[in-house]
Amino acid sequence: MQREYESSLAVDVIDQAKAIQRRLYAALTASLVLNGLLLGILIGTCWR
């Protein structure tokens, strides 16, 4: 009984870690895209 509880707890922790990782990757990608757009706008306005 104890072992089953512990293994299910470990699975929950792993699932949570995966969800957090996915959210982090999404936020990182979004910020990179935004930075790229801002950089492109800056370069576009400066090179005219």
mmCIF file with all atom_site columns, N, CA and C in Angstrom:
data_model
loop_
_atom_site.group_PDB
_atom_site.id
_atom_site.type_symbol
_atom_site.label_atom_id
_atom_site.label_alt_id
_atom_site.label_comp_id
_atom_site.label_asym_id
_atom_site.label_entity_id
_atom_site.label_seq_id
_atom_site.pdbx_PDB_ins_code
_atom_site.Cartn_x
_atom_site.Cartn_y
_atom_site.Cartn_z
_atom_site.occupancy
_atom_site.B_iso_or_equiv
_atom_site.pdbx_formal_charge
_atom_site.auth_seq_id
_atom_site.auth_comp_id
_atom_site.auth_asym_id
_atom_site.auth_atom_id
_atom_site.pdbx_PDB_model_num
ATOM 1   N N  . MET A 1 1  ? 0.840  -1.210 0.000   1.00 0.00 ? 1  MET A N  1
ATOM 2   C CA . MET A 1 1  ? 0.000  0.000  0.000   1.00 0.00 ? 1  MET A CA 1
ATOM 3   C C  . MET A 1 1  ? 0.870  1.254  0.000   1.00 0.00 ? 1  MET A C  1
ATOM 4   N N  . GLN A 1 2  ? 1.826  1.280  0.898   1.00 0.00 ? 2  GLN A N  1
ATOM 5   C CA . GLN A 1 2  ? 2.704  2.445  0.992   1.00 0.00 ? 2  GLN A CA 1
ATOM 6   C C  . GLN A 1 2  ? 3.465  2.660  -0.313  1.00 0.00 ? 2  GLN A C  1
ATOM 7   N N  . ARG A 1 3  ? 3.959  1.575  -0.871  1.00 0.00 ? 3  ARG A N  1
ATOM 8   C CA . ARG A 1 3  ? 4.754  1.676  -2.094  1.00 0.00 ? 3  ARG A CA 1
ATOM 9   C C  . ARG A 1 3  ? 3.905  2.192  -3.258  1.00 0.00 ? 3  ARG A C  1
ATOM 10  N N  . GLU A 1 4  ? 2.665  1.695  -3.364  1.00 0.00 ? 4  GLU A N  1
ATOM 11  C CA . GLU A 1 4  ? 1.772  2.166  -4.428  1.00 0.00 ? 4  GLU A CA 1
ATOM 12  C C  . GLU A 1 4  ? 1.529  3.665  -4.299  1.00 0.00 ? 4  GLU A C  1
ATOM 13  N N  . TYR A 1 5  ? 1.328  4.117  -3.067  1.00 0.00 ? 5  TYR A N  1
ATOM 14  C CA . TYR A 1 5  ? 1.085  5.541  -2.828  1.00 0.00 ? 5  TYR A CA 1
ATOM 15  C C  . TYR A 1 5  ? 2.303  6.358  -3.242  1.00 0.00 ? 5  TYR A C  1
ATOM 16  N N  . GLU A 1 6  ? 3.481  5.875  -2.869  1.00 0.00 ? 6  GLU A N  1
ATOM 17  C CA . GLU A 1 6  ? 4.706  6.600  -3.197  1.00 0.00 ? 6  GLU A CA 1
ATOM 18  C C  . GLU A 1 6  ? 4.921  6.682  -4.703  1.00 0.00 ? 6  GLU A C  1
ATOM 19  N N  . SER A 1 7  ? 4.668  5.577  -5.419  1.00 0.00 ? 7  SER A N  1
ATOM 20  C CA . SER A 1 7  ? 4.886  5.583  -6.861  1.00 0.00 ? 7  SER A CA 1
ATOM 21  C C  . SER A 1 7  ? 3.894  6.517  -7.557  1.00 0.00 ? 7  SER A C  1
ATOM 22  N N  . SER A 1 8  ? 2.646  6.558  -7.078  1.00 0.00 ? 8  SER A N  1
ATOM 23  C CA . SER A 1 8  ? 1.677  7.462  -7.696  1.00 0.00 ? 8  SER A CA 1
ATOM 24  C C  . SER A 1 8  ? 2.050  8.911  -7.394  1.00 0.00 ? 8  SER A C  1
ATOM 25  N N  . LEU A 1 9  ? 2.608  9.147  -6.210  1.00 0.00 ? 9  LEU A N  1
ATOM 26  C CA . LEU A 1 9  ? 3.071  10.486 -5.847  1.00 0.00 ? 9  LEU A CA 1
ATOM 27  C C  . LEU A 1 9  ? 4.199  10.911 -6.783  1.00 0.00 ? 9  LEU A C  1
ATOM 28  N N  . ALA A 1 10 ? 5.123  9.988  -7.051  1.00 0.00 ? 10 ALA A N  1
ATOM 29  C CA . ALA A 1 10 ? 6.235  10.282 -7.952  1.00 0.00 ? 10 ALA A CA 1
ATOM 30  C C  . ALA A 1 10 ? 5.718  10.615 -9.348  1.00 0.00 ? 10 ALA A C  1
ATOM 31  N N  . VAL A 1 11 ? 4.718  9.868  -9.808  1.00 0.00 ? 11 VAL A N  1
ATOM 32  C CA . VAL A 1 11 ? 4.139  10.133 -11.130 1.00 0.00 ? 11 VAL A CA 1
ATOM 33  C C  . VAL A 1 11 ? 3.506  11.520 -11.155 1.00 0.00 ? 11 VAL A C  1
ATOM 34  N N  . ASP A 1 12 ? 2.812  11.889 -10.082 1.00 0.00 ? 12 ASP A N  1
ATOM 35  C CA . ASP A 1 12 ? 2.211  13.226 -10.003 1.00 0.00 ? 12 ASP A CA 1
ATOM 36  C C  . ASP A 1 12 ? 3.282  14.302 -10.095 1.00 0.00 ? 12 ASP A C  1
ATOM 37  N N  . VAL A 1 13 ? 4.370  14.110 -9.367  1.00 0.00 ? 13 VAL A N  1
ATOM 38  C CA . VAL A 1 13 ? 5.458  15.092 -9.360  1.00 0.00 ? 13 VAL A CA 1
ATOM 39  C C  . VAL A 1 13 ? 6.058  15.222 -10.757 1.00 0.00 ? 13 VAL A C  1
ATOM 40  N N  . ILE A 1 14 ? 6.261  14.081 -11.420 1.00 0.00 ? 14 ILE A N  1
ATOM 41  C CA . ILE A 1 14 ? 6.828  14.096 -12.770 1.00 0.00 ? 14 ILE A CA 1
ATOM 42  C C  . ILE A 1 14 ? 5.882  14.806 -13.735 1.00 0.00 ? 14 ILE A C  1
ATOM 43  N N  . ASP A 1 15 ? 4.583  14.539 -13.622 1.00 0.00 ? 15 ASP A N  1
ATOM 44  C CA . ASP A 1 15 ? 3.606  15.206 -14.492 1.00 0.00 ? 15 ASP A CA 1
ATOM 45  C C  . ASP A 1 15 ? 3.622  16.712 -14.271 1.00 0.00 ? 15 ASP A C  1
ATOM 46  N N  . GLN A 1 16 ? 3.696  17.125 -13.008 1.00 0.00 ? 16 GLN A N  1
ATOM 47  C CA . GLN A 1 16 ? 3.744  18.553 -12.704 1.00 0.00 ? 16 GLN A CA 1
ATOM 48  C C  . GLN A 1 16 ? 5.005  19.183 -13.286 1.00 0.00 ? 16 GLN A C  1
ATOM 49  N N  . ALA A 1 17 ? 6.132  18.498 -13.146 1.00 0.00 ? 17 ALA A N  1
ATOM 50  C CA . ALA A 1 17 ? 7.392  19.017 -13.675 1.00 0.00 ? 17 ALA A CA 1
ATOM 51  C C  . ALA A 1 17 ? 7.310  19.177 -15.189 1.00 0.00 ? 17 ALA A C  1
ATOM 52  N N  . LYS A 1 18 ? 6.695  18.205 -15.859 1.00 0.00 ? 18 LYS A N  1
ATOM 53  C CA . LYS A 1 18 ? 6.544  18.288 -17.318 1.00 0.00 ? 18 LYS A CA 1
ATOM 54  C C  . LYS A 1 18 ? 5.670  19.475 -17.705 1.00 0.00 ? 18 LYS A C  1
ATOM 55  N N  . ALA A 1 19 ? 4.584  19.687 -16.952 1.00 0.00 ? 19 ALA A N  1
ATOM 56  C CA . ALA A 1 19 ? 3.685  20.798 -17.250 1.00 0.00 ? 19 ALA A CA 1
ATOM 57  C C  . ALA A 1 19 ? 4.408  22.132 -17.071 1.00 0.00 ? 19 ALA A C  1
ATOM 58  N N  . ILE A 1 20 ? 5.184  22.238 -15.988 1.00 0.00 ? 20 ILE A N  1
ATOM 59  C CA . ILE A 1 20 ? 5.940  23.464 -15.726 1.00 0.00 ? 20 ILE A CA 1
ATOM 60  C C  . ILE A 1 20 ? 6.961  23.697 -16.835 1.00 0.00 ? 20 ILE A C  1
ATOM 61  N N  . GLN A 1 21 ? 7.646  22.612 -17.243 1.00 0.00 ? 21 GLN A N  1
ATOM 62  C CA . GLN A 1 21 ? 8.644  22.711 -18.299 1.00 0.00 ? 21 GLN A CA 1
ATOM 63  C C  . GLN A 1 21 ? 8.001  23.197 -19.594 1.00 0.00 ? 21 GLN A C  1
ATOM 64  N N  . ARG A 1 22 ? 6.825  22.653 -19.927 1.00 0.00 ? 22 ARG A N  1
ATOM 65  C CA . ARG A 1 22 ? 6.127  23.061 -21.145 1.00 0.00 ? 22 ARG A CA 1
ATOM 66  C C  . ARG A 1 22 ? 5.781  24.541 -21.088 1.00 0.00 ? 22 ARG A C  1
ATOM 67  N N  . ARG A 1 23 ? 5.312  24.993 -19.907 1.00 0.00 ? 23 ARG A N  1
ATOM 68  C CA . ARG A 1 23 ? 4.950  26.401 -19.747 1.00 0.00 ? 23 ARG A CA 1
ATOM 69  C C  . ARG A 1 23 ? 6.180  27.289 -19.896 1.00 0.00 ? 23 ARG A C  1
ATOM 70  N N  . LEU A 1 24 ? 7.301  26.839 -19.306 1.00 0.00 ? 24 LEU A N  1
ATOM 71  C CA . LEU A 1 24 ? 8.543  27.605 -19.419 1.00 0.00 ? 24 LEU A CA 1
ATOM 72  C C  . LEU A 1 24 ? 8.981  27.714 -20.870 1.00 0.00 ? 24 LEU A C  1
ATOM 73  N N  . TYR A 1 25 ? 8.944  26.593 -21.594 1.00 0.00 ? 25 TYR A N  1
ATOM 74  C CA . TYR A 1 25 ? 9.334  26.609 -23.004 1.00 0.00 ? 25 TYR A CA 1
ATOM 75  C C  . TYR A 1 25 ? 8.432  27.550 -23.796 1.00 0.00 ? 25 TYR A C  1
ATOM 76  N N  . ALA A 1 26 ? 7.127  27.527 -23.516 1.00 0.00 ? 26 ALA A N  1
ATOM 77  C CA . ALA A 1 26 ? 6.190  28.392 -24.232 1.00 0.00 ? 26 ALA A CA 1
ATOM 78  C C  . ALA A 1 26 ? 6.505  29.862 -23.955 1.00 0.00 ? 26 ALA A C  1
ATOM 79  N N  . ALA A 1 27 ? 6.761  30.187 -22.683 1.00 0.00 ? 27 ALA A N  1
ATOM 80  C CA . ALA A 1 27 ? 7.077  31.569 -22.325 1.00 0.00 ? 27 ALA A CA 1
ATOM 81  C C  . ALA A 1 27 ? 8.385  32.010 -22.970 1.00 0.00 ? 27 ALA A C  1
ATOM 82  N N  . LEU A 1 28 ? 9.372  31.112 -22.965 1.00 0.00 ? 28 LEU A N  1
ATOM 83  C CA . LEU A 1 28 ? 10.671 31.419 -23.561 1.00 0.00 ? 28 LEU A CA 1
ATOM 84  C C  . LEU A 1 28 ? 10.518 31.673 -25.054 1.00 0.00 ? 28 LEU A C  1
ATOM 85  N N  . THR A 1 29 ? 9.782  30.820 -25.729 1.00 0.00 ? 29 THR A N  1
ATOM 86  C CA . THR A 1 29 ? 9.564  30.980 -27.170 1.00 0.00 ? 29 THR A CA 1
ATOM 87  C C  . THR A 1 29 ? 8.853  32.294 -27.458 1.00 0.00 ? 29 THR A C  1
ATOM 88  N N  . ALA A 1 30 ? 7.827  32.606 -26.671 1.00 0.00 ? 30 ALA A N  1
ATOM 89  C CA . ALA A 1 30 ? 7.074  33.846 -26.881 1.00 0.00 ? 30 ALA A CA 1
ATOM 90  C C  . ALA A 1 30 ? 7.974  35.058 -26.691 1.00 0.00 ? 30 ALA A C  1
ATOM 91  N N  . SER A 1 31 ? 8.811  35.055 -25.655 1.00 0.00 ? 31 SER A N  1
ATOM 92  C CA . SER A 1 31 ? 9.684  36.200 -25.406 1.00 0.00 ? 31 SER A CA 1
ATOM 93  C C  . SER A 1 31 ? 10.742 36.328 -26.499 1.00 0.00 ? 31 SER A C  1
ATOM 94  N N  . LEU A 1 32 ? 11.248 35.180 -26.985 1.00 0.00 ? 32 LEU A N  1
ATOM 95  C CA . LEU A 1 32 ? 12.220 35.226 -28.079 1.00 0.00 ? 32 LEU A CA 1
ATOM 96  C C  . LEU A 1 32 ? 11.589 35.818 -29.332 1.00 0.00 ? 32 LEU A C  1
ATOM 97  N N  . VAL A 1 33 ? 10.359 35.407 -29.641 1.00 0.00 ? 33 VAL A N  1
ATOM 98  C CA . VAL A 1 33 ? 9.666  35.934 -30.821 1.00 0.00 ? 33 VAL A CA 1
ATOM 99  C C  . VAL A 1 33 ? 9.439  37.434 -30.668 1.00 0.00 ? 33 VAL A C  1
ATOM 100 N N  . LEU A 1 34 ? 8.994  37.856 -29.479 1.00 0.00 ? 34 LEU A N  1
ATOM 101 C CA . LEU A 1 34 ? 8.756  39.277 -29.235 1.00 0.00 ? 34 LEU A CA 1
ATOM 102 C C  . LEU A 1 34 ? 10.047 40.074 -29.361 1.00 0.00 ? 34 LEU A C  1
ATOM 103 N N  . ASN A 1 35 ? 11.133 39.557 -28.767 1.00 0.00 ? 35 ASN A N  1
ATOM 104 C CA . ASN A 1 35 ? 12.422 40.241 -28.863 1.00 0.00 ? 35 ASN A CA 1
ATOM 105 C C  . ASN A 1 35 ? 12.872 40.340 -30.310 1.00 0.00 ? 35 ASN A C  1
ATOM 106 N N  . GLY A 1 36 ? 12.671 39.266 -31.071 1.00 0.00 ? 36 GLY A N  1
ATOM 107 C CA . GLY A 1 36 ? 13.039 39.277 -32.484 1.00 0.00 ? 36 GLY A CA 1
ATOM 108 C C  . GLY A 1 36 ? 12.261 40.335 -33.250 1.00 0.00 ? 36 GLY A C  1
ATOM 109 N N  . LEU A 1 37 ? 10.965 40.446 -32.961 1.00 0.00 ? 37 LEU A N  1
ATOM 110 C CA . LEU A 1 37 ? 10.140 41.453 -33.626 1.00 0.00 ? 37 LEU A CA 1
ATOM 111 C C  . LEU A 1 37 ? 10.608 42.859 -33.270 1.00 0.00 ? 37 LEU A C  1
ATOM 112 N N  . LEU A 1 38 ? 10.846 43.093 -31.975 1.00 0.00 ? 38 LEU A N  1
ATOM 113 C CA . LEU A 1 38 ? 11.310 44.412 -31.539 1.00 0.00 ? 38 LEU A CA 1
ATOM 114 C C  . LEU A 1 38 ? 12.645 44.759 -32.178 1.00 0.00 ? 38 LEU A C  1
ATOM 115 N N  . LEU A 1 39 ? 13.552 43.784 -32.205 1.00 0.00 ? 39 LEU A N  1
ATOM 116 C CA . LEU A 1 39 ? 14.861 43.993 -32.815 1.00 0.00 ? 39 LEU A CA 1
ATOM 117 C C  . LEU A 1 39 ? 14.702 44.305 -34.300 1.00 0.00 ? 39 LEU A C  1
ATOM 118 N N  . GLY A 1 40 ? 13.835 43.571 -34.965 1.00 0.00 ? 40 GLY A N  1
ATOM 119 C CA . GLY A 1 40 ? 13.591 43.807 -36.384 1.00 0.00 ? 40 GLY A CA 1
ATOM 120 C C  . GLY A 1 40 ? 13.048 45.205 -36.637 1.00 0.00 ? 40 GLY A C  1
ATOM 121 N N  . ILE A 1 41 ? 12.136 45.658 -35.779 1.00 0.00 ? 41 ILE A N  1
ATOM 122 C CA . ILE A 1 41 ? 11.569 47.000 -35.919 1.00 0.00 ? 41 ILE A CA 1
ATOM 123 C C  . ILE A 1 41 ? 12.654 48.049 -35.693 1.00 0.00 ? 41 ILE A C  1
ATOM 124 N N  . LEU A 1 42 ? 13.471 47.850 -34.645 1.00 0.00 ? 42 LEU A N  1
ATOM 125 C CA . LEU A 1 42 ? 14.558 48.791 -34.357 1.00 0.00 ? 42 LEU A CA 1
ATOM 126 C C  . LEU A 1 42 ? 15.530 48.879 -35.519 1.00 0.00 ? 42 LEU A C  1
ATOM 127 N N  . ILE A 1 43 ? 15.962 47.720 -36.016 1.00 0.00 ? 43 ILE A N  1
ATOM 128 C CA . ILE A 1 43 ? 16.913 47.693 -37.129 1.00 0.00 ? 43 ILE A CA 1
ATOM 129 C C  . ILE A 1 43 ? 16.270 48.309 -38.372 1.00 0.00 ? 43 ILE A C  1
ATOM 130 N N  . GLY A 1 44 ? 15.003 48.002 -38.598 1.00 0.00 ? 44 GLY A N  1
ATOM 131 C CA . GLY A 1 44 ? 14.303 48.539 -39.760 1.00 0.00 ? 44 GLY A CA 1
ATOM 132 C C  . GLY A 1 44 ? 14.213 50.055 -39.726 1.00 0.00 ? 44 GLY A C  1
ATOM 133 N N  . THR A 1 45 ? 13.985 50.628 -38.532 1.00 0.00 ? 45 THR A N  1
ATOM 134 C CA . THR A 1 45 ? 13.866 52.083 -38.441 1.00 0.00 ? 45 THR A CA 1
ATOM 135 C C  . THR A 1 45 ? 15.232 52.755 -38.481 1.00 0.00 ? 45 THR A C  1
ATOM 136 N N  . CYS A 1 46 ? 16.254 52.082 -37.975 1.00 0.00 ? 46 CYS A N  1
ATOM 137 C CA . CYS A 1 46 ? 17.588 52.694 -37.935 1.00 0.00 ? 46 CYS A CA 1
ATOM 138 C C  . CYS A 1 46 ? 18.268 52.682 -39.298 1.00 0.00 ? 46 CYS A C  1
ATOM 139 N N  . TRP A 1 47 ? 17.989 51.691 -40.127 1.00 0.00 ? 47 TRP A N  1
ATOM 140 C CA . TRP A 1 47 ? 18.726 51.533 -41.383 1.00 0.00 ? 47 TRP A CA 1
ATOM 141 C C  . TRP A 1 47 ? 18.131 52.331 -42.535 1.00 0.00 ? 47 TRP A C  1
ATOM 142 N N  . ARG A 1 48 ? 17.059 53.093 -42.260 1.00 0.00 ? 48 ARG A N  1
ATOM 143 C CA . ARG A 1 48 ? 16.459 53.852 -43.356 1.00 0.00 ? 48 ARG A CA 1
ATOM 144 C C  . ARG A 1 48 ? 17.286 55.066 -43.714 1.00 0.00 ? 48 ARG A C  1
#
